């Protein structure tokens, strides 16, 4: 679609057609001013030009998705058809650059003279992933090769070829990253961890969606089911503490899921799927980009399943009320925005999520025990350039209405519902300024979180309430200095975070014998508790050429206390937990060295070694007392900052392309996480000194082979997770009959083929060998899971 940058606007045409200058009244001037402001963005785009085109594989001719195309400060990304648009290019001589992981970067001169140009690229394969652009590691666009640290990228190619059903499952492609989702699609929650911190706590790894945090203040958890698998452009993973830029939750690392924007005037698809356990789904997408830079998108999903029995055989024999665990979910995404390249970008995204997941036990209630995470989320982001400053402001609001139905039959029947409203919202900002060899990044982050929860009993008169709020304020500054023609990079950063916990309470209304044991733990906070955290980072890198680099770094990360531990007392696995409003954050100091080496064109090797020391780690520790909750005496525990830990780790990986149509990758990770200091708070408390952290495998590896051809596309991935300790004492467990869960090895396969340019058929097979995956209660995963997908594209 061509347009002439010299074409007059509608107002100019009107003026010219009348042949005289308009004489407006004051009221008419106000109307004209409002109209001009309304049309401001479309008008400024007409003053400049556009570059469009497609990018394909030089050997196969196949379109390449996820290619970064840049002209000056303006950047675009190709869609699944290899198409891109760069808008509002100033007239003159420029250099266009196209880069993609696994391909040689291509630069081409281009002369812009006031009209839309077509510029196509053909890329030749070359495994140099360090040329990829990331935003999460520095909060501004930077090449991985320029960042002293270990940054991983899951590219559009791997996303399109790998077998997965949820976003977090993709992260098993990265060595040292562990996903806890034993039940696959039937899991009501999942957690992802790295660098030796326990996968019990998602709050120790920060998760971002387009740079906006997804961890909730109530428990630090992330609803991975909320993130659409259909809109992912790439996933960036920053290993090691990132609190110097992002504050809390970035103790183990950062995961940033980047979604794609529309690039064509009209695009869309309809997908139907059917799989194991009568799992079926349908999704639809419609999106487009207008000539003036505005874009829009709508995406919806409905999916459900008849499910399977997750409980162990021992539970099935003793509990007559066990039934299949099922799920049903509905998701709606709406998005609109404006993209004027680097000059100005604005984006608003709304998500509505509605699900019901049964947990496999039913007595009298229609669906038995269930969990629901009904959520609506609103995110807004504005980015622009003011002189030499690149600035970014983001705002977000997340509301989760959590409902849990709990019923059981022991000596008598008990039924209660957990109703919890969790809200997280905030304002994030960053500014980037380049002066000579220095690149400064700084900003202010404001975040708020709250919980308003009740346990409402229907078999008694009880109602148990817990409430609390937390505010976070963060200030940060970072400087990246390049020396010797960018052969050496040095990064230094510092951040200060201040947090305040207030309006906390735990209260029982109309108590009966059902909740009498909780009476003594009621509290209502009159004042507030606060703490501060300082997070430094310093790193250096030597990169004499494009074939290798080495780096060394020190960084500190922290995990803030969560509202669930600060203000809620209640049942937990193995006993009763008492709220502790005086908790402080956990800290982790990390020392790391690493490097990358490319001995020849299609092979890349990388390795990292790290040593971390953690202080004030939070554990549930015994108070020395016990309580009878209707099942006999159970220990009373309280969350406390009482432990120091030590973590050693080594990671190694490779990527290669022995032929132009095949890409191979693999990695190994060794991790040793040990408690080095423990301060019991009760005389009879077990001393955990010398014990290992739970849910951290000592050995793990992954491998993948990805095939691209005109006949068929395929991806085969393998993942091994070693044995993990089940409990903090590393003690023998009567259910598992060991002190560790067994190791797990899985193979996943995806085969796909495109027909007629508009129809794509894919077969996903997860856990190809049908291996049994267990949780600590010996609940079992779904085994081999197959899904057939048929997608029709516009």
Coordinates of C-alpha atoms in Angstrom, one line a residue, residues 58-503:
X58 CA 18.2 -18.8 1.5
X59 CA 18.5 -22.6 1.1
X60 CA 14.9 -23.7 1.4
X61 CA 12.9 -20.6 0.4
X62 CA 10.8 -21.0 3.5
X63 CA 9.6 -17.8 5.3
X64 CA 11.3 -17.0 8.6
X65 CA 9.4 -15.8 11.6
X66 CA 10.9 -13.7 14.4
X67 CA 13.5 -12.0 12.3
X68 CA 14.6 -8.6 13.8
X69 CA 14.7 -6.0 11.0
X70 CA 16.0 -2.5 11.9
X71 CA 16.6 0.8 10.2
X72 CA 18.3 3.3 12.5
X73 CA 16.4 3.2 15.8
X74 CA 13.3 1.6 14.3
X75 CA 12.8 -2.2 14.7
X76 CA 10.2 -4.7 13.4
X77 CA 9.8 -8.4 13.7
X78 CA 8.6 -10.8 10.9
X79 CA 5.4 -12.8 11.4
X80 CA 4.8 -16.4 10.6
X81 CA 4.7 -15.6 6.9
X82 CA 8.1 -13.9 7.1
X83 CA 6.5 -10.5 6.5
X84 CA 7.6 -7.2 8.2
X85 CA 6.7 -3.5 8.2
X86 CA 9.0 -0.6 9.2
X87 CA 7.0 2.6 9.3
X88 CA 7.9 6.3 9.4
X89 CA 11.4 6.2 8.0
X90 CA 12.8 9.6 7.3
X91 CA 13.9 10.3 3.7
X92 CA 17.6 9.7 3.1
X93 CA 20.2 7.0 2.9
X94 CA 19.9 4.2 5.5
X95 CA 21.2 0.7 6.2
X96 CA 18.7 -2.0 6.8
X97 CA 19.7 -4.9 9.1
X98 CA 18.1 -8.3 9.4
X99 CA 19.1 -10.8 12.1
X100 CA 17.8 -14.1 13.5
X101 CA 19.3 -16.7 15.8
X102 CA 21.0 -19.4 13.7
X103 CA 21.4 -17.1 10.6
X104 CA 24.1 -14.7 9.4
X105 CA 23.1 -11.1 9.9
X106 CA 22.5 -9.2 6.6
X107 CA 22.9 -5.5 6.1
X108 CA 21.7 -3.7 3.0
X109 CA 21.8 0.0 2.0
X110 CA 18.5 1.5 1.2
X111 CA 17.5 5.0 -0.1
X112 CA 14.2 6.3 1.1
X113 CA 12.6 9.0 -1.0
X114 CA 9.1 9.5 0.3
X115 CA 7.3 6.4 -0.7
X116 CA 6.8 2.8 0.5
X117 CA 9.7 0.5 -0.5
X118 CA 9.8 -3.2 -0.8
X119 CA 12.9 -4.8 0.6
X120 CA 13.3 -8.6 0.7
X121 CA 16.0 -10.6 2.5
X122 CA 17.3 -14.1 2.1
X123 CA 19.2 -15.3 5.2
X124 CA 22.0 -17.9 5.3
X125 CA 22.2 -20.2 8.3
X126 CA 24.9 -19.5 10.9
X127 CA 24.7 -20.5 14.5
X128 CA 25.6 -17.2 16.3
X129 CA 22.8 -16.7 18.9
X130 CA 24.8 -13.9 20.6
X131 CA 23.6 -11.6 17.8
X132 CA 20.0 -11.8 19.1
X133 CA 18.4 -8.8 20.7
X134 CA 17.0 -8.9 24.2
X135 CA 15.2 -6.3 26.4
X136 CA 14.9 -8.1 29.8
X137 CA 18.6 -8.1 30.7
X138 CA 19.0 -4.3 30.6
X139 CA 15.5 -3.0 30.4
X140 CA 16.3 -1.7 27.0
X141 CA 17.1 -3.2 23.6
X142 CA 20.6 -4.7 23.7
X143 CA 22.4 -7.5 21.9
X144 CA 23.2 -10.6 24.0
X145 CA 26.8 -10.4 22.9
X146 CA 27.1 -7.0 24.7
X147 CA 25.7 -8.2 28.1
X148 CA 28.2 -9.7 30.6
X149 CA 26.0 -12.6 31.8
X150 CA 24.2 -15.8 30.8
X151 CA 21.1 -14.9 28.8
X152 CA 19.2 -17.6 26.9
X153 CA 16.6 -17.2 24.2
X154 CA 13.8 -19.5 23.0
X155 CA 13.4 -18.4 19.4
X156 CA 10.3 -18.3 17.2
X157 CA 11.7 -21.3 15.3
X158 CA 11.9 -23.5 18.4
X159 CA 8.5 -22.3 19.6
X160 CA 6.9 -23.3 16.3
X161 CA 8.7 -26.7 16.3
X162 CA 8.6 -27.9 19.9
X163 CA 5.9 -29.9 21.5
X164 CA 4.2 -28.1 24.4
X165 CA 0.7 -27.2 25.7
X166 CA 1.6 -24.4 28.1
X167 CA 4.2 -21.6 28.0
X168 CA 6.1 -22.9 31.0
X169 CA 6.7 -26.3 29.4
X170 CA 8.8 -24.5 26.7
X171 CA 11.3 -23.6 29.4
X172 CA 12.5 -27.2 29.7
X173 CA 14.4 -26.4 26.5
X174 CA 16.9 -24.4 28.5
X175 CA 19.5 -26.2 30.7
X176 CA 19.2 -25.6 34.4
X177 CA 15.6 -24.4 34.2
X178 CA 13.1 -26.7 35.9
X179 CA 9.3 -26.7 35.5
X180 CA 7.1 -28.2 38.1
X181 CA 4.0 -29.3 36.2
X182 CA 3.5 -32.9 36.9
X183 CA -0.1 -33.1 35.7
X184 CA 0.4 -31.2 32.4
X185 CA -2.8 -29.3 31.4
X186 CA -4.6 -30.7 34.4
X187 CA -2.2 -28.9 36.8
X188 CA -3.9 -26.0 38.7
X189 CA -0.6 -24.4 39.3
X190 CA 3.0 -24.6 38.0
X191 CA 6.3 -23.2 39.1
X192 CA 9.5 -22.5 37.3
X193 CA 12.9 -22.2 39.0
X194 CA 16.6 -22.0 38.1
X195 CA 20.1 -21.7 39.6
X196 CA 19.5 -24.0 42.5
X197 CA 16.6 -22.2 44.3
X198 CA 13.8 -24.6 45.2
X199 CA 11.0 -24.9 42.7
X200 CA 8.5 -24.9 45.6
X201 CA 8.8 -21.1 45.4
X202 CA 7.9 -19.4 42.1
X203 CA 8.5 -16.2 44.0
X204 CA 12.2 -16.8 43.8
X205 CA 12.1 -16.4 40.0
X206 CA 10.7 -13.3 38.4
X207 CA 8.3 -13.8 35.5
X208 CA 7.5 -10.9 33.1
X209 CA 5.0 -10.7 30.3
X210 CA 6.3 -8.0 27.8
X211 CA 8.4 -6.6 30.7
X212 CA 5.5 -6.4 33.2
X213 CA 5.6 -8.6 36.3
X214 CA 3.3 -11.6 36.7
X215 CA 4.2 -12.7 40.3
X216 CA 1.5 -12.0 42.7
X217 CA 2.2 -10.4 46.1
X218 CA 0.0 -12.9 47.9
X219 CA 2.1 -15.9 47.3
X220 CA 4.7 -15.0 44.7
X221 CA 3.0 -17.5 42.3
X222 CA 2.3 -17.0 38.6
X223 CA -0.8 -18.3 36.7
X224 CA 1.0 -19.8 33.7
X225 CA -2.3 -20.9 32.3
X226 CA -3.1 -17.2 31.8
X227 CA -0.4 -16.6 29.2
X228 CA -1.5 -17.4 25.7
X229 CA 0.6 -19.9 23.8
X230 CA -0.7 -18.6 20.5
X231 CA 0.8 -15.1 20.8
X232 CA 4.4 -15.8 21.9
X233 CA 7.2 -14.2 19.8
X234 CA 10.1 -15.3 21.9
X235 CA 11.1 -16.0 25.5
X236 CA 14.1 -14.4 27.2
X237 CA 15.7 -16.0 30.2
X238 CA 18.3 -14.1 32.3
X239 CA 20.0 -16.5 34.7
X240 CA 21.2 -15.4 38.1
X241 CA 20.0 -12.5 40.3
X242 CA 18.4 -9.6 38.5
X243 CA 17.2 -7.6 41.4
X244 CA 19.6 -4.7 40.5
X245 CA 17.2 -3.8 37.8
X246 CA 13.9 -5.5 38.7
X247 CA 13.8 -5.7 42.5
X248 CA 12.0 -8.5 44.3
X249 CA 11.4 -12.0 43.0
X250 CA 14.4 -11.9 40.7
X251 CA 16.6 -13.8 43.1
X252 CA 17.1 -16.9 40.9
X253 CA 16.7 -15.2 37.5
X254 CA 14.2 -13.5 35.1
X255 CA 11.9 -15.0 32.5
X256 CA 10.4 -12.5 30.0
X257 CA 7.7 -13.8 27.7
X258 CA 7.5 -11.4 24.7
X259 CA 4.3 -11.4 22.6
X260 CA 4.0 -10.5 18.9
X261 CA 2.2 -7.6 17.4
X262 CA 0.2 -7.7 14.2
X263 CA 2.2 -6.9 11.1
X264 CA -0.3 -7.2 8.3
X265 CA -3.5 -5.2 7.4
X266 CA -5.6 -8.3 8.2
X267 CA -4.5 -11.7 9.7
X268 CA -6.2 -14.4 11.6
X269 CA -6.7 -18.1 12.2
X270 CA -9.1 -20.7 13.6
X271 CA -7.7 -23.7 15.4
X272 CA -9.3 -26.9 16.5
X273 CA -7.6 -29.6 18.7
X274 CA -8.4 -33.0 20.1
X275 CA -6.4 -35.2 22.3
X276 CA -6.0 -37.8 25.1
X277 CA -8.6 -38.0 27.8
X278 CA -11.2 -36.5 25.4
X279 CA -9.3 -33.1 25.7
X280 CA -10.7 -30.7 23.1
X281 CA -10.3 -27.1 22.3
X282 CA -11.0 -24.3 19.8
X283 CA -9.3 -21.0 19.4
X284 CA -9.7 -18.0 17.0
X285 CA -7.6 -15.0 16.3
X286 CA -8.3 -11.9 14.2
X287 CA -5.8 -8.9 14.1
X288 CA -4.6 -6.2 11.8
X289 CA -2.4 -3.1 11.4
X290 CA -3.6 0.1 9.8
X291 CA -1.6 2.3 7.5
X292 CA -1.3 5.0 10.1
X293 CA 0.5 2.7 12.6
X294 CA -2.5 1.7 14.7
X295 CA -3.1 -2.0 15.3
X296 CA -5.6 -4.3 17.0
X297 CA -6.0 -7.9 17.9
X298 CA -8.5 -10.3 19.4
X299 CA -7.8 -13.8 20.5
X300 CA -10.0 -16.4 22.3
X301 CA -9.7 -20.0 23.5
X302 CA -12.1 -22.6 24.9
X303 CA -10.7 -25.9 26.1
X304 CA -11.8 -28.7 28.4
X305 CA -11.1 -32.4 29.2
X306 CA -12.8 -35.4 30.9
X307 CA -9.5 -35.9 32.8
X308 CA -8.0 -38.8 34.6
X309 CA -7.3 -40.0 38.2
X310 CA -4.2 -38.3 39.5
X311 CA -4.1 -39.9 43.0
X312 CA -1.8 -42.8 44.0
X313 CA -3.0 -46.3 44.2
X314 CA -2.8 -46.2 48.0
X315 CA -5.2 -43.2 48.0
X316 CA -7.6 -44.9 45.7
X317 CA -7.8 -48.0 48.0
X318 CA -8.5 -45.9 51.1
X319 CA -10.7 -43.1 49.8
X320 CA -14.0 -44.1 48.1
X321 CA -14.6 -40.5 47.0
X322 CA -11.8 -40.2 44.4
X323 CA -12.8 -39.2 40.9
X324 CA -11.1 -37.9 37.8
X325 CA -9.4 -34.6 37.8
X326 CA -10.8 -32.5 35.0
X327 CA -10.5 -28.9 33.7
X328 CA -12.4 -26.3 31.6
X329 CA -10.9 -22.9 30.7
X330 CA -12.0 -19.9 28.7
X331 CA -9.6 -17.1 27.7
X332 CA -10.1 -13.8 25.9
X333 CA -7.3 -11.4 24.9
X334 CA -8.0 -8.0 23.4
X335 CA -5.2 -5.7 22.3
X336 CA -4.8 -2.3 20.6
X337 CA -1.9 0.0 20.1
X338 CA 0.2 2.4 18.0
X339 CA 3.6 1.8 16.6
X340 CA 5.7 4.6 15.1
X341 CA 9.0 2.7 15.4
X342 CA 11.3 4.0 18.1
X343 CA 9.7 7.4 18.0
X344 CA 6.6 6.4 19.8
X345 CA 4.9 3.1 20.7
X346 CA 1.8 2.6 22.8
X347 CA 0.0 -0.7 23.7
X348 CA -3.0 -1.6 25.7
X349 CA -3.8 -5.3 26.5
X350 CA -6.8 -6.8 28.3
X351 CA -7.1 -10.5 29.3
X352 CA -10.1 -12.3 30.8
X353 CA -9.5 -15.8 32.2
X354 CA -12.1 -18.2 33.5
X355 CA -11.4 -21.7 34.6
X356 CA -12.6 -24.6 36.8
X357 CA -10.1 -27.4 37.7
X358 CA -11.4 -30.3 39.7
X359 CA -8.8 -31.9 42.0
X360 CA -10.1 -35.5 42.1
X361 CA -12.3 -35.9 45.2
X362 CA -16.1 -35.6 45.3
X363 CA -18.5 -36.3 48.2
X364 CA -21.7 -34.2 47.7
X365 CA -20.8 -31.0 45.8
X366 CA -21.7 -31.0 42.1
X367 CA -18.0 -31.0 40.9
X368 CA -16.4 -32.0 44.2
X369 CA -13.2 -30.3 45.2
X370 CA -12.3 -27.6 42.7
X371 CA -10.1 -24.6 42.2
X372 CA -10.8 -21.5 40.1
X373 CA -8.5 -18.7 39.2
X374 CA -10.9 -16.3 37.5
X375 CA -8.8 -13.3 36.4
X376 CA -8.9 -10.1 34.5
X377 CA -5.8 -8.2 33.7
X378 CA -5.1 -4.8 32.1
X379 CA -1.7 -3.8 30.9
X380 CA -0.5 -0.6 29.2
X381 CA 2.9 0.4 27.9
X382 CA 4.2 3.6 26.3
X383 CA 7.7 3.9 24.8
X384 CA 9.3 6.8 23.0
X385 CA 12.3 8.9 22.3
X386 CA 13.0 12.4 23.7
X387 CA 16.2 13.7 22.2
X388 CA 19.0 11.3 23.3
X389 CA 16.7 9.6 25.9
X390 CA 14.7 6.4 25.2
X391 CA 12.0 6.2 27.8
X392 CA 9.4 3.6 28.8
X393 CA 6.4 3.7 31.1
X394 CA 4.2 0.7 31.9
X395 CA 1.1 0.3 34.1
X396 CA -0.7 -2.9 35.1
X397 CA -3.6 -4.1 37.1
X398 CA -4.3 -7.8 37.8
X399 CA -7.4 -9.0 39.7
X400 CA -7.6 -12.7 40.6
X401 CA -10.8 -14.1 42.2
X402 CA -9.6 -17.4 43.6
X403 CA -12.2 -19.9 44.8
X404 CA -11.5 -23.3 46.3
X405 CA -14.2 -25.8 47.2
X406 CA -13.0 -28.2 49.9
X407 CA -15.0 -31.1 51.2
X408 CA -14.1 -34.4 52.7
X409 CA -15.7 -37.2 54.7
X410 CA -13.8 -38.6 57.7
X411 CA -15.6 -39.1 61.0
X412 CA -18.1 -36.6 59.7
X413 CA -18.7 -34.4 56.7
X414 CA -16.8 -31.1 56.3
X415 CA -17.4 -28.5 53.6
X416 CA -15.9 -25.0 53.3
X417 CA -15.0 -22.6 50.5
X418 CA -11.9 -20.4 50.2
X419 CA -12.8 -17.1 48.6
X420 CA -9.8 -14.9 47.9
X421 CA -9.5 -11.6 46.0
X422 CA -5.9 -10.9 45.1
X423 CA -5.0 -7.6 43.5
X424 CA -1.6 -6.4 42.1
X425 CA -1.1 -3.2 40.3
X426 CA 1.8 -0.8 39.6
X427 CA 3.6 1.8 37.6
X428 CA 7.1 1.0 36.1
X429 CA 9.4 3.4 34.4
X430 CA 12.8 3.4 32.7
X431 CA 15.0 5.8 30.8
X432 CA 18.1 5.1 28.7
X433 CA 20.7 7.6 27.8
X434 CA 23.9 7.2 25.8
X435 CA 26.8 9.5 26.2
X436 CA 30.0 8.5 24.5
X437 CA 31.1 5.1 25.7
X438 CA 28.5 5.1 28.5
X439 CA 24.9 3.8 28.4
X440 CA 22.9 4.9 31.5
X441 CA 19.6 3.2 32.5
X442 CA 17.5 4.3 35.5
X443 CA 14.0 4.5 36.7
X444 CA 11.4 4.2 39.4
X445 CA 9.0 1.3 40.0
X446 CA 5.9 1.4 42.2
X447 CA 4.0 -1.8 43.0
X448 CA 1.1 -2.6 45.3
X449 CA -0.5 -5.9 46.3
X450 CA -3.4 -6.9 48.5
X451 CA -5.4 -10.0 49.6
X452 CA -8.9 -10.1 51.0
X453 CA -9.7 -13.7 51.8
X454 CA -12.3 -15.8 53.7
X455 CA -12.7 -19.4 54.5
X456 CA -16.5 -19.8 54.7
X457 CA -17.7 -23.0 56.4
X458 CA -21.1 -24.5 55.4
X459 CA -21.1 -27.5 57.9
X460 CA -20.6 -25.1 60.8
X461 CA -21.0 -21.4 61.6
X462 CA -17.4 -20.4 61.1
X463 CA -15.9 -17.8 58.9
X464 CA -12.1 -17.2 58.9
X465 CA -10.8 -13.9 57.4
X466 CA -7.3 -12.8 56.5
X467 CA -6.3 -9.5 54.9
X468 CA -3.2 -7.6 54.1
X469 CA -1.6 -5.1 51.8
X470 CA 2.0 -4.5 50.7
X471 CA 3.5 -1.5 48.9
X472 CA 6.9 -1.6 47.1
X473 CA 9.0 1.3 46.0
X474 CA 12.2 0.9 43.9
X475 CA 14.8 3.2 42.5
X476 CA 17.6 1.9 40.3
X477 CA 20.6 3.2 38.1
X478 CA 22.9 1.2 35.8
X479 CA 25.9 2.2 33.7
X480 CA 27.3 0.1 30.8
X481 CA 30.7 1.2 29.6
X482 CA 32.3 0.0 26.4
X483 CA 36.1 0.1 26.1
X484 CA 38.6 -0.6 23.2
X485 CA 36.1 -0.4 20.4
X486 CA 33.5 -2.4 22.3
X487 CA 35.9 -5.3 23.0
X488 CA 35.4 -4.8 26.7
X489 CA 32.1 -4.2 28.4
X490 CA 31.7 -3.3 32.1
X491 CA 28.3 -3.1 33.8
X492 CA 27.6 -1.5 37.2
X493 CA 24.2 -1.2 38.7
X494 CA 22.5 -0.4 42.1
X495 CA 18.9 -0.6 43.2
X496 CA 17.2 0.2 46.5
X497 CA 13.8 -1.2 47.3
X498 CA 11.5 -0.2 50.2
X499 CA 8.5 -2.3 51.2
X500 CA 5.7 -1.7 53.7
X501 CA 3.2 -4.3 55.0
X502 CA 0.0 -2.9 56.6
X503 CA -3.7 -3.6 57.3

